[in-house]
Every structure is written in C-alpha cells, then in structure tokens.
Amino acid sequence: MHHTSADSSIVAGTRISNFSTGQKIIRIRCNNFFSILNKAILAASIAVAAVVILFVYLQFIELDYLGINLPFVGDLVQTTTDGRRGLSDDAFLVGQVGIVKASDTELTLPDLFQKVEKSVVQITDSNEIDVFESRLGSGFVYDDNGHIITNHHVVSGGGNRLDVTFPDGIVYRASLIGSDPSADIAVLYVEEVSKEKLLPLSLADSSKVKVGERVAAIGNPFGLSGSLSTGIVSGVGRQIPAQEEEGFTIPDIIQTDAPINPGNSGGPLLNMRGEVIGINSAIYSTTGQFAGVGFAIPSNTIAQVVPSLITTGSYQHPWLGIAGRDMTPGIADRLGLDEPRGFLVMDVVAGSPAEKAGIQRGDEDAIIDGIPIRLGGDVIIAIDNNTVRKIDDILAYVEMEKSVGDDLKLTILRDGQTIEVIATLAARPGQQESP
C-alpha cells in the first residue's frame, strides 16, 4: 500500500480526480446533518418528511457530500468518548467472532436480510458545537466483546461524540479505540451492550470472490436505517487512494454495482451466504451520486488489520520504499526488453528497505510516448518468485502476504542481467510521499 506510478497524480483526501476521465472517487460518508430532530417529529406527517427529503437533496447538490442530521437522543447508555483512555483492559481483547454462521447454500434476499440485519448498526459522529460538521455512516458487529467496525473516514471528522444505534433503536455511546487511514478501517467499542445483541458477522475469504457473484450491501443510505441494495461483483483487484496519505493506495479492492450512497460507508458488502466480503467505502462518480461503480475494502484486509487495531490501536503496514512506472511497450522498446512487463524503479526513498537492499534508482531523464520517464533504474520482474507485470502485483502481495520484518526476494533486471536481492520490509513511515 504504497506507492503510485510516477505518471499518476494522486492527492490524499476524500475526493480524487482522475484527469483522463474527469471522474472522482468519493468517500461515501454523510456530512452536514440537519438540526436536531426527534422520532416523533419525523413520524408526525408526510409533509414534514417531504420537506426533509427536499432539504437533503438541496444539500447534496450544493455540497459534495450529502448531509443529514439524526436526532440527538438523550438519556443514552454511555461509555467514554476519550478513545482508549479510561477503558478497562477488557476493551482491548478480541472476543468471539463469526457467531452468525454462513449459510450452506445461497439465500434469498429476504432470508439474507433477516439473517444479518441485527448485526448492522448506524454510526453517528456528532459535533455538539457545530451540528453541520456531524457525520453519519454504517458499521457492523465484529465480535461479542463490543467491537464495531466502520470506515476511518466515517469517524475522522473531529466530532466530540460517537453514537452507535442498533436495529432495535437503542443508542449507545461509543469509544474509538483504533483507526487505520491506510486501510480506511476503524474500530469502535461499546461497553454496555449485552452479548445477546452482539451478533458478529462471519468474514469470507475475499481472495475467492469472483466477478459476476451476486452481492448485497446493507447500511443506512441518507440515514434510512436497515436498507438493502443488491448487485454483482463487477471487478476485483482494484486500487483506491488511501485517505490522508498521498501516494499510497489500498489494494485488492472489490468493485460492485450494488447501489451505494452517502451513509452506506462502513456497512458490510455480503455474499449470498451471509458472509462479509468487504466493507463499503467509496464510489466512482462525476456528480457525487452513485453511478454504478462502488468500492469495498476486502474482508481479508479486515481480518488482517482489525485485531491489531483492537489490541494496539494501530496497524503497521509493510513498506519497501520505491516509486516508478509500470512497463509500457515504449519503455520496453527503449530498454530492449522482449515484452512490456515488470515495474521500472525511478526513485528509491533514502533509508528505505529498498535502498538498504541495493535497489537502484533511475538517473537518465527521457520522454517516452509523451510521458517524462527516468531510465537507468532496476526493473522488478518478480517478488518471491511471483511474476510482476505491474505495480498492483507488488502492492497486493506485500500488503496481503507480508508483515513488517519479513524478507522479500526481488528478481530484477539490471544492465541486461537478471539478479536477485533480498529486502527486509520496514513499517511504513507516516505521510511518506513514496511507498
């Protein structure tokens, strides 16, 4: 996770421009909530509901993210909001996971919803000073020890109160005990919830997800709790930029055409057996509205990152420290290669594992097919005997198969010769410009 090709321009944050298409990747959180409403007012009349819907629509057109306000509910069951401080050691123990077992066969949509609905919650990140800075999203139960998973961007708005609303309508004060912007995953802890209400969903092996599989997304789009939408897996192995970390990306993303809208962020993307295959995170759009392309962080990333977030509050991502360009026919011709495969290293971060392993950076500026390229660096053609055709192969393998401190064997082309070097992966430095 990681670096980006040198010809790419990735800016950290919630909106990422793609300069060739004009489209944008948008984190699908809900900002800018309405003023305080309560359930009685919401249920009072159809006219009030119509006004609310119109206001939401106008906010969505004016701002890039839809904003709605949930009622501020008094007399809640409360825990601390000071993160890990003040919590007992029990809060940092992983409980029993996967209590809601996967079905042996594919379920109908009504049966699927009934199976998992009690495990999906609503997340409110409230700013009690400025309600228009509040956010709304979704989440789901991870274990029976009170841990709830959502997206990092749902709870990173600087609000001073986190609430988790269960399907029965009871709202609990929550504590943010771990968050990883590099994977867009956060863990909340709710202390006073009975174990009978904590029904953790099972995580699927996302490496087995196939294009064309039917999937369902459950969450709270526009604050409409307990909503289900369906579609298929329309792509796998995608990358999206990591929030707040320029140059790094999240690999192995699942793409879906299941409708995902503001408020769905943090909710589960499920297969038809009731297993979580991902956590809904972003959409690809020109307008800020869903356009048929949504992205979910894969369940294997959840399984890898979340236990560390619970026990330590953070997760260390393995890091190599290179930047460069995927091989193209033009570059391959200039280098005299038989085929355009591999990753051309154009820069190496000082003091990085790559530099310590002797990986060479480029030293000759050139223009190839109208693109500035720095030649003379190593070409990585394999890692741990796995063929590298593009940077995605390196990013996904390092992130999913390796840990900090592991050795990585790199097969490289240098001056017409094939050689092997060993790099010992380090923890990714914060806000590093190159991965």
Tab-separated table of C-alpha atoms in Angstrom:
chain	number	residue	atom	x	y	z
A	1	MET	CA	0.000	0.000	0.000
A	2	HIS	CA	2.018	2.048	-1.207
A	3	HIS	CA	3.244	3.990	-3.863
A	4	THR	CA	1.783	5.123	-7.075
A	5	SER	CA	3.259	5.263	-10.534
A	6	ALA	CA	5.251	8.374	-11.224
A	7	ASP	CA	2.918	9.424	-14.043
A	8	SER	CA	-0.053	9.318	-11.708
A	9	SER	CA	-1.133	12.290	-9.664
A	10	ILE	CA	-2.866	11.133	-6.504
A	11	VAL	CA	-3.945	13.611	-3.885
A	12	ALA	CA	-4.890	12.307	-0.463
A	13	GLY	CA	-8.342	13.029	0.849
A	14	THR	CA	-11.899	12.191	0.140
A	15	ARG	CA	-12.097	13.285	-3.493
A	16	ILE	CA	-9.606	12.023	-6.019
A	17	SER	CA	-9.587	13.390	-9.552
A	18	ASN	CA	-8.872	11.113	-12.488
A	19	PHE	CA	-7.513	13.522	-15.046
A	20	SER	CA	-8.220	11.297	-18.052
A	21	THR	CA	-11.921	10.898	-17.314
A	22	GLY	CA	-12.872	13.761	-15.052
A	23	GLN	CA	-14.498	11.318	-12.681
A	24	LYS	CA	-13.884	11.202	-8.965
A	25	ILE	CA	-13.526	8.683	-6.207
A	26	ILE	CA	-15.662	9.873	-3.320
A	27	ARG	CA	-15.746	8.544	0.237
A	28	ILE	CA	-19.421	7.893	0.814
A	29	ARG	CA	-19.862	9.379	4.243
A	30	CYS	CA	-22.728	11.645	5.278
A	31	ASN	CA	-21.703	15.128	6.467
A	32	ASN	CA	-23.661	18.211	7.426
A	33	PHE	CA	-26.548	16.787	9.433
A	34	PHE	CA	-29.942	18.534	9.814
A	35	SER	CA	-30.690	20.327	13.010
A	36	ILE	CA	-31.974	18.344	15.935
A	37	LEU	CA	-34.979	16.197	15.095
A	38	ASN	CA	-36.638	13.518	17.112
A	39	LYS	CA	-38.518	10.456	16.119
A	40	ALA	CA	-41.860	11.982	16.975
A	41	ILE	CA	-41.298	14.869	14.576
A	42	LEU	CA	-40.038	12.538	11.846
A	43	ALA	CA	-43.191	10.478	12.193
A	44	ALA	CA	-45.557	13.414	12.589
A	45	SER	CA	-46.606	13.870	8.984
A	46	ILE	CA	-45.804	13.078	5.379
A	47	ALA	CA	-45.406	16.796	4.742
A	48	VAL	CA	-42.531	17.084	7.204
A	49	ALA	CA	-40.862	14.072	5.639
A	50	ALA	CA	-41.156	15.666	2.205
A	51	VAL	CA	-39.504	18.851	3.430
A	52	VAL	CA	-36.683	16.834	4.950
A	53	ILE	CA	-36.094	14.932	1.715
A	54	LEU	CA	-36.057	18.154	-0.296
A	55	PHE	CA	-33.562	19.745	2.086
A	56	VAL	CA	-31.305	16.696	1.881
A	57	TYR	CA	-31.400	16.841	-1.898
A	58	LEU	CA	-30.509	20.529	-1.979
A	59	GLN	CA	-27.633	19.960	0.450
A	60	PHE	CA	-26.336	17.138	-1.716
A	61	ILE	CA	-26.359	19.283	-4.842
A	62	GLU	CA	-24.653	22.214	-3.159
A	63	LEU	CA	-22.036	20.230	-1.260
A	64	ASP	CA	-20.064	17.290	-2.476
A	65	TYR	CA	-21.279	15.067	0.323
A	66	LEU	CA	-24.848	14.565	1.370
A	67	GLY	CA	-25.667	15.775	4.859
A	68	ILE	CA	-28.462	14.809	7.153
A	69	ASN	CA	-28.972	15.058	10.859
A	70	LEU	CA	-30.106	12.311	13.100
A	71	PRO	CA	-32.000	13.141	16.244
A	72	PHE	CA	-29.843	13.783	19.271
A	73	VAL	CA	-31.201	11.260	21.741
A	74	GLY	CA	-30.924	11.997	25.446
A	75	ASP	CA	-30.522	9.566	28.315
A	76	LEU	CA	-28.327	7.203	26.298
A	77	VAL	CA	-26.343	4.291	27.606
A	78	GLN	CA	-22.914	5.919	27.740
A	79	THR	CA	-19.274	4.916	27.728
A	80	THR	CA	-16.228	7.122	27.480
A	81	THR	CA	-15.515	9.063	24.302
A	82	ASP	CA	-11.825	9.526	25.085
A	83	GLY	CA	-10.650	6.718	22.834
A	84	ARG	CA	-8.580	4.092	24.631
A	85	ARG	CA	-8.121	6.183	27.776
A	86	GLY	CA	-10.270	5.258	30.721
A	87	LEU	CA	-11.349	1.894	29.353
A	88	SER	CA	-10.672	-1.375	31.122
A	89	ASP	CA	-8.234	-3.889	29.681
A	90	ASP	CA	-11.196	-5.982	28.556
A	91	ALA	CA	-11.898	-3.392	25.840
A	92	PHE	CA	-8.669	-4.369	24.109
A	93	LEU	CA	-9.359	-8.100	23.922
A	94	VAL	CA	-10.719	-9.705	20.777
A	95	GLY	CA	-13.915	-11.553	21.556
A	96	GLN	CA	-15.649	-14.385	19.739
A	97	VAL	CA	-16.081	-13.676	16.046
A	98	GLY	CA	-18.292	-15.146	13.332
A	99	ILE	CA	-21.227	-16.070	15.566
A	100	VAL	CA	-23.607	-15.513	12.634
A	101	LYS	CA	-22.516	-18.514	10.599
A	102	ALA	CA	-22.572	-18.609	6.833
A	103	SER	CA	-25.430	-20.494	5.226
A	104	ASP	CA	-24.585	-23.763	3.479
A	105	THR	CA	-26.477	-22.577	0.404
A	106	GLU	CA	-27.234	-19.257	-1.208
A	107	LEU	CA	-30.078	-17.408	0.456
A	108	THR	CA	-32.947	-15.461	-0.991
A	109	LEU	CA	-32.689	-11.725	-0.401
A	110	PRO	CA	-35.397	-11.701	2.311
A	111	ASP	CA	-33.696	-14.597	4.095
A	112	LEU	CA	-30.297	-12.935	3.767
A	113	PHE	CA	-31.556	-9.683	5.229
A	114	GLN	CA	-33.263	-11.470	8.114
A	115	LYS	CA	-30.072	-13.377	8.853
A	116	VAL	CA	-27.767	-10.355	9.129
A	117	GLU	CA	-29.924	-7.290	9.874
A	118	LYS	CA	-29.384	-7.367	13.659
A	119	SER	CA	-25.615	-7.166	13.122
A	120	VAL	CA	-25.618	-3.921	11.114
A	121	VAL	CA	-25.603	-0.624	13.009
A	122	GLN	CA	-25.716	3.097	12.383
A	123	ILE	CA	-22.733	5.281	13.313
A	124	THR	CA	-23.090	8.956	14.206
A	125	ASP	CA	-20.023	11.176	14.640
A	126	SER	CA	-21.623	14.222	16.280
A	127	ASN	CA	-20.150	17.661	16.721
A	128	GLU	CA	-22.122	19.184	19.584
A	129	ILE	CA	-20.721	22.660	18.863
A	130	ASP	CA	-21.436	22.698	15.121
A	131	VAL	CA	-24.077	20.149	14.095
A	132	PHE	CA	-23.322	20.776	10.429
A	133	GLU	CA	-19.937	19.121	10.939
A	134	SER	CA	-21.545	15.883	12.092
A	135	ARG	CA	-21.330	12.681	10.059
A	136	LEU	CA	-23.391	9.578	9.622
A	137	GLY	CA	-22.371	6.142	8.405
A	138	SER	CA	-22.824	2.438	8.931
A	139	GLY	CA	-20.979	-0.326	10.715
A	140	PHE	CA	-21.307	-3.936	11.778
A	141	VAL	CA	-20.559	-6.118	14.780
A	142	TYR	CA	-17.085	-7.696	14.685
A	143	ASP	CA	-17.086	-9.736	17.903
A	144	ASP	CA	-19.107	-10.363	21.059
A	145	ASN	CA	-16.861	-8.070	23.095
A	146	GLY	CA	-18.483	-4.866	21.887
A	147	HIS	CA	-16.284	-4.097	18.894
A	148	ILE	CA	-17.922	-2.439	15.893
A	149	ILE	CA	-16.222	-1.987	12.508
A	150	THR	CA	-16.716	1.048	10.303
A	151	ASN	CA	-14.671	3.209	7.933
A	152	HIS	CA	-11.951	5.533	9.171
A	153	HIS	CA	-13.445	8.390	7.177
A	154	VAL	CA	-16.811	7.972	8.929
A	155	VAL	CA	-15.303	8.774	12.346
A	156	SER	CA	-12.447	11.116	11.409
A	157	GLY	CA	-14.472	14.308	11.186
A	158	GLY	CA	-13.395	15.729	14.510
A	159	GLY	CA	-16.734	15.266	16.238
A	160	ASN	CA	-16.783	15.010	20.013
A	161	ARG	CA	-19.359	12.252	20.369
A	162	LEU	CA	-19.684	8.835	18.760
A	163	ASP	CA	-23.013	7.012	18.946
A	164	VAL	CA	-23.909	3.527	17.712
A	165	THR	CA	-27.566	2.824	17.003
A	166	PHE	CA	-28.619	-0.822	16.979
A	167	PRO	CA	-31.546	-2.065	14.857
A	168	ASP	CA	-33.852	-2.002	17.911
A	169	GLY	CA	-33.367	1.777	18.062
A	170	ILE	CA	-31.289	1.878	21.266
A	171	VAL	CA	-28.320	4.234	21.006
A	172	TYR	CA	-25.033	3.596	22.807
A	173	ARG	CA	-22.149	5.956	23.361
A	174	ALA	CA	-19.002	4.534	21.744
A	175	SER	CA	-15.240	4.963	22.003
A	176	LEU	CA	-12.863	4.988	19.051
A	177	ILE	CA	-10.140	2.534	20.090
A	178	GLY	CA	-8.311	2.001	16.806
A	179	SER	CA	-8.186	3.503	13.329
A	180	ASP	CA	-6.137	2.995	10.181
A	181	PRO	CA	-6.471	5.621	7.419
A	182	SER	CA	-4.256	3.491	5.193
A	183	ALA	CA	-6.953	0.815	5.058
A	184	ASP	CA	-9.909	3.134	5.782
A	185	ILE	CA	-10.922	0.949	8.738
A	186	ALA	CA	-11.825	1.973	12.288
A	187	VAL	CA	-12.924	0.047	15.384
A	188	LEU	CA	-15.418	1.385	17.917
A	189	TYR	CA	-16.084	-0.077	21.349
A	190	VAL	CA	-19.487	-0.090	23.039
A	191	GLU	CA	-19.264	-1.227	26.634
A	192	GLU	CA	-22.790	-1.648	27.933
A	193	VAL	CA	-24.318	-3.755	25.156
A	194	SER	CA	-25.445	-7.217	26.217
A	195	LYS	CA	-23.843	-10.158	24.467
A	196	GLU	CA	-27.278	-11.234	23.244
A	197	LYS	CA	-27.301	-8.163	20.996
A	198	LEU	CA	-23.740	-8.614	19.770
A	199	LEU	CA	-24.057	-10.918	16.759
A	200	PRO	CA	-20.754	-10.831	14.846
A	201	LEU	CA	-20.944	-11.499	11.109
A	202	SER	CA	-18.643	-14.079	9.539
A	203	LEU	CA	-15.854	-12.900	7.239
A	204	ALA	CA	-15.445	-14.632	3.884
A	205	ASP	CA	-12.126	-15.281	2.168
A	206	SER	CA	-12.157	-12.319	-0.198
A	207	SER	CA	-9.426	-13.836	-2.368
A	208	LYS	CA	-12.070	-16.262	-3.631
A	209	VAL	CA	-14.539	-13.570	-4.680
A	210	LYS	CA	-15.301	-13.766	-8.400
A	211	VAL	CA	-16.605	-11.257	-10.894
A	212	GLY	CA	-20.276	-11.894	-11.505
A	213	GLU	CA	-21.128	-13.062	-7.980
A	214	ARG	CA	-24.348	-11.677	-6.563
A	215	VAL	CA	-23.824	-9.438	-3.540
A	216	ALA	CA	-25.876	-7.307	-1.162
A	217	ALA	CA	-24.992	-4.066	0.629
A	218	ILE	CA	-26.712	-3.226	3.915
A	219	GLY	CA	-26.458	0.113	5.646
A	220	ASN	CA	-28.045	3.496	6.247
A	221	PRO	CA	-28.063	5.462	2.981
A	222	PHE	CA	-29.250	9.027	3.586
A	223	GLY	CA	-29.936	7.958	7.179
A	224	LEU	CA	-32.531	5.378	6.107
A	225	SER	CA	-31.571	2.624	8.525
A	226	GLY	CA	-31.663	-1.041	7.616
A	227	SER	CA	-31.598	-0.533	3.853
A	228	LEU	CA	-30.570	-3.303	1.454
A	229	SER	CA	-29.363	-2.971	-2.120
A	230	THR	CA	-28.182	-5.703	-4.439
A	231	GLY	CA	-25.960	-6.190	-7.451
A	232	ILE	CA	-22.937	-8.156	-8.545
A	233	VAL	CA	-19.190	-8.067	-8.097
A	234	SER	CA	-18.204	-6.087	-11.182
A	235	GLY	CA	-14.460	-6.132	-10.628
A	236	VAL	CA	-11.712	-7.357	-8.303
A	237	GLY	CA	-8.132	-6.349	-7.614
A	238	ARG	CA	-8.828	-2.623	-7.924
A	239	GLN	CA	-6.918	0.109	-6.116
A	240	ILE	CA	-8.199	3.283	-4.498
A	241	PRO	CA	-6.125	6.023	-2.870
A	242	ALA	CA	-5.654	5.754	0.869
A	243	GLN	CA	-7.210	8.653	2.730
A	244	GLU	CA	-4.829	11.273	4.135
A	245	GLU	CA	-1.751	9.523	2.753
A	246	GLU	CA	-0.524	10.978	-0.507
A	247	GLY	CA	0.971	8.399	-2.861
A	248	PHE	CA	-0.341	5.302	-1.078
A	249	THR	CA	-3.179	3.124	-2.262
A	250	ILE	CA	-5.371	0.357	-0.888
A	251	PRO	CA	-5.008	-2.818	-2.976
A	252	ASP	CA	-7.326	-5.715	-3.782
A	253	ILE	CA	-10.444	-3.546	-3.661
A	254	ILE	CA	-13.753	-5.182	-4.623
A	255	GLN	CA	-15.826	-3.285	-7.187
A	256	THR	CA	-19.607	-3.633	-7.199
A	257	ASP	CA	-22.625	-2.209	-8.996
A	258	ALA	CA	-24.824	-2.636	-5.914
A	259	PRO	CA	-26.183	0.878	-5.222
A	260	ILE	CA	-24.046	2.569	-2.556
A	261	ASN	CA	-24.901	6.059	-1.349
A	262	PRO	CA	-23.875	8.515	1.380
A	263	GLY	CA	-24.485	6.812	4.711
A	264	ASN	CA	-23.546	3.353	3.375
A	265	SER	CA	-19.908	3.879	4.343
A	266	GLY	CA	-18.758	1.291	6.862
A	267	GLY	CA	-21.571	-1.155	6.161
A	268	PRO	CA	-20.966	-4.721	5.002
A	269	LEU	CA	-20.918	-5.995	1.442
A	270	LEU	CA	-22.178	-9.576	1.700
A	271	ASN	CA	-22.228	-12.670	-0.447
A	272	MET	CA	-25.464	-14.597	-0.753
A	273	ARG	CA	-24.470	-16.950	2.077
A	274	GLY	CA	-24.435	-14.084	4.563
A	275	GLU	CA	-20.661	-13.645	4.816
A	276	VAL	CA	-18.923	-10.278	4.718
A	277	ILE	CA	-16.715	-9.969	1.641
A	278	GLY	CA	-15.945	-6.294	2.167
A	279	ILE	CA	-16.745	-3.002	3.858
A	280	ASN	CA	-18.365	-0.381	1.626
A	281	SER	CA	-16.072	2.627	1.347
A	282	ALA	CA	-16.228	4.748	-1.809
A	283	ILE	CA	-17.912	5.415	-5.139
A	284	TYR	CA	-16.640	6.472	-8.551
A	285	SER	CA	-18.676	9.360	-9.861
A	286	THR	CA	-18.727	12.647	-11.766
A	287	THR	CA	-21.590	14.088	-9.734
A	288	GLY	CA	-21.159	12.834	-6.172
A	289	GLN	CA	-24.091	10.488	-6.685
A	290	PHE	CA	-23.882	6.747	-7.270
A	291	ALA	CA	-23.119	5.974	-10.916
A	292	GLY	CA	-22.884	2.197	-10.868
A	293	VAL	CA	-19.348	1.799	-9.526
A	294	GLY	CA	-18.780	1.272	-5.808
A	295	PHE	CA	-15.730	0.046	-3.905
A	296	ALA	CA	-15.375	-2.130	-0.807
A	297	ILE	CA	-12.309	-2.819	1.352
A	298	PRO	CA	-11.844	-6.639	1.134
A	299	SER	CA	-12.635	-8.863	4.104
A	300	ASN	CA	-9.111	-10.292	4.123
A	301	THR	CA	-7.834	-6.781	4.884
A	302	ILE	CA	-10.394	-6.520	7.692
A	303	ALA	CA	-9.216	-9.836	9.147
A	304	GLN	CA	-5.616	-8.690	8.977
A	305	VAL	CA	-5.955	-5.161	10.330
A	306	VAL	CA	-8.782	-5.212	12.882
A	307	PRO	CA	-7.218	-7.470	15.568
A	308	SER	CA	-4.230	-5.118	15.743
A	309	LEU	CA	-6.499	-2.071	15.934
A	310	ILE	CA	-8.276	-3.643	18.902
A	311	THR	CA	-5.189	-4.709	20.829
A	312	THR	CA	-2.798	-1.837	19.990
A	313	GLY	CA	-4.884	0.930	18.405
A	314	SER	CA	-2.950	0.901	15.118
A	315	TYR	CA	-1.636	-1.338	12.352
A	316	GLN	CA	1.852	-1.336	10.846
A	317	HIS	CA	1.877	-1.682	7.078
A	318	PRO	CA	4.936	-3.288	5.452
A	319	TRP	CA	6.872	-0.883	3.268
A	320	LEU	CA	9.540	-1.225	0.573
A	321	GLY	CA	10.254	2.384	-0.416
A	322	ILE	CA	10.222	2.642	-4.214
A	323	ALA	CA	8.491	4.783	-6.815
A	324	GLY	CA	8.334	4.285	-10.539
A	325	ARG	CA	6.304	3.303	-13.549
A	326	ASP	CA	4.611	0.187	-14.902
A	327	MET	CA	6.323	-1.109	-18.010
A	328	THR	CA	4.865	0.043	-21.341
A	329	PRO	CA	5.680	-1.057	-24.892
A	330	GLY	CA	7.525	2.234	-25.414
A	331	ILE	CA	9.685	1.805	-22.312
A	332	ALA	CA	10.293	-1.868	-23.129
A	333	ASP	CA	11.487	-0.920	-26.626
A	334	ARG	CA	13.841	1.712	-25.217
A	335	LEU	CA	15.260	-0.830	-22.752
A	336	GLY	CA	15.478	-3.602	-25.327
A	337	LEU	CA	13.080	-5.908	-23.488
A	338	ASP	CA	11.173	-8.683	-25.253
A	339	GLU	CA	7.849	-7.830	-23.614
A	340	PRO	CA	6.397	-4.952	-21.548
A	341	ARG	CA	6.192	-6.494	-18.102
A	342	GLY	CA	7.610	-5.510	-14.759
A	343	PHE	CA	7.962	-2.305	-12.760
A	344	LEU	CA	10.597	0.295	-13.599
A	345	VAL	CA	12.114	1.805	-10.443
A	346	MET	CA	12.647	5.532	-10.956
A	347	ASP	CA	13.240	6.576	-7.357
A	348	VAL	CA	14.217	4.950	-4.067
A	349	VAL	CA	13.428	6.507	-0.684
A	350	ALA	CA	16.525	7.294	1.344
A	351	GLY	CA	16.988	4.875	4.228
A	352	SER	CA	14.222	2.598	2.982
A	353	PRO	CA	14.363	-1.208	2.789
A	354	ALA	CA	14.783	-0.888	-0.986
A	355	GLU	CA	17.833	1.370	-0.628
A	356	LYS	CA	19.357	-0.911	2.004
A	357	ALA	CA	18.864	-3.872	-0.348
A	358	GLY	CA	20.731	-2.051	-3.111
A	359	ILE	CA	17.812	-1.349	-5.438
A	360	GLN	CA	18.980	1.237	-7.977
A	361	ARG	CA	17.017	4.358	-8.939
A	362	GLY	CA	16.907	5.959	-12.378
A	363	ASP	CA	19.478	8.550	-13.445
A	364	GLU	CA	18.545	9.403	-17.054
A	365	ASP	CA	15.590	11.647	-17.847
A	366	ALA	CA	13.689	10.849	-21.021
A	367	ILE	CA	10.345	11.451	-22.722
A	368	ILE	CA	8.658	8.264	-23.939
A	369	ASP	CA	5.258	8.410	-25.607
A	370	GLY	CA	4.914	11.954	-24.308
A	371	ILE	CA	5.489	10.935	-20.670
A	372	PRO	CA	8.508	12.005	-18.578
A	373	ILE	CA	10.425	8.876	-17.554
A	374	ARG	CA	13.613	8.398	-15.573
A	375	LEU	CA	15.559	5.477	-17.013
A	376	GLY	CA	18.542	3.594	-15.634
A	377	GLY	CA	16.836	2.083	-12.602
A	378	ASP	CA	16.174	-1.566	-11.849
A	379	VAL	CA	13.192	-3.337	-13.378
A	380	ILE	CA	11.400	-5.587	-10.880
A	381	ILE	CA	10.062	-8.645	-12.706
A	382	ALA	CA	9.231	-10.942	-9.765
A	383	ILE	CA	8.805	-10.962	-5.968
A	384	ASP	CA	9.201	-14.198	-4.025
A	385	ASN	CA	9.099	-15.993	-7.416
A	386	ASN	CA	5.720	-14.426	-8.295
A	387	THR	CA	5.671	-12.671	-11.662
A	388	VAL	CA	5.318	-8.884	-11.570
A	389	ARG	CA	3.555	-7.365	-14.565
A	390	LYS	CA	2.593	-4.081	-12.919
A	391	ILE	CA	2.835	-2.274	-9.598
A	392	ASP	CA	-0.506	-3.739	-8.474
A	393	ASP	CA	1.179	-7.134	-8.197
A	394	ILE	CA	3.779	-5.745	-5.786
A	395	LEU	CA	1.333	-3.725	-3.703
A	396	ALA	CA	-1.200	-6.512	-3.235
A	397	TYR	CA	1.417	-9.145	-2.422
A	398	VAL	CA	3.338	-7.042	0.094
A	399	GLU	CA	0.176	-5.846	1.842
A	400	MET	CA	-1.677	-9.161	1.988
A	401	GLU	CA	1.140	-11.697	2.292
A	402	LYS	CA	3.895	-9.908	4.185
A	403	SER	CA	4.436	-8.249	7.558
A	404	VAL	CA	6.907	-5.751	8.949
A	405	GLY	CA	10.261	-7.509	9.382
A	406	ASP	CA	9.661	-10.114	6.669
A	407	ASP	CA	12.211	-10.664	3.910
A	408	LEU	CA	11.117	-10.061	0.323
A	409	LYS	CA	13.045	-11.578	-2.575
A	410	LEU	CA	13.128	-9.276	-5.584
A	411	THR	CA	14.078	-10.539	-9.030
A	412	ILE	CA	15.306	-7.598	-11.067
A	413	LEU	CA	16.750	-6.745	-14.459
A	414	ARG	CA	19.877	-4.594	-14.278
A	415	ASP	CA	22.128	-3.827	-17.231
A	416	GLY	CA	20.733	-6.757	-19.162
A	417	GLN	CA	21.323	-9.215	-16.326
A	418	THR	CA	18.792	-10.938	-14.049
A	419	ILE	CA	19.764	-10.779	-10.388
A	420	GLU	CA	18.064	-11.377	-7.040
A	421	VAL	CA	18.197	-9.191	-3.952
A	422	ILE	CA	16.614	-9.530	-0.512
A	423	ALA	CA	14.872	-6.595	1.164
A	424	THR	CA	13.689	-6.657	4.776
A	425	LEU	CA	10.376	-4.821	4.939
A	426	ALA	CA	10.001	-1.970	7.426
A	427	ALA	CA	6.954	-0.210	8.848
A	428	ARG	CA	5.566	2.436	6.565
A	429	PRO	CA	6.555	5.946	7.703
A	430	GLY	CA	3.684	8.371	8.259
A	431	GLN	CA	2.683	10.624	5.348
A	432	GLN	CA	5.553	9.276	3.240
A	433	GLU	CA	5.430	10.526	-0.341
A	434	SER	CA	6.723	7.315	-1.890
A	435	PRO	CA	5.826	3.778	-0.791
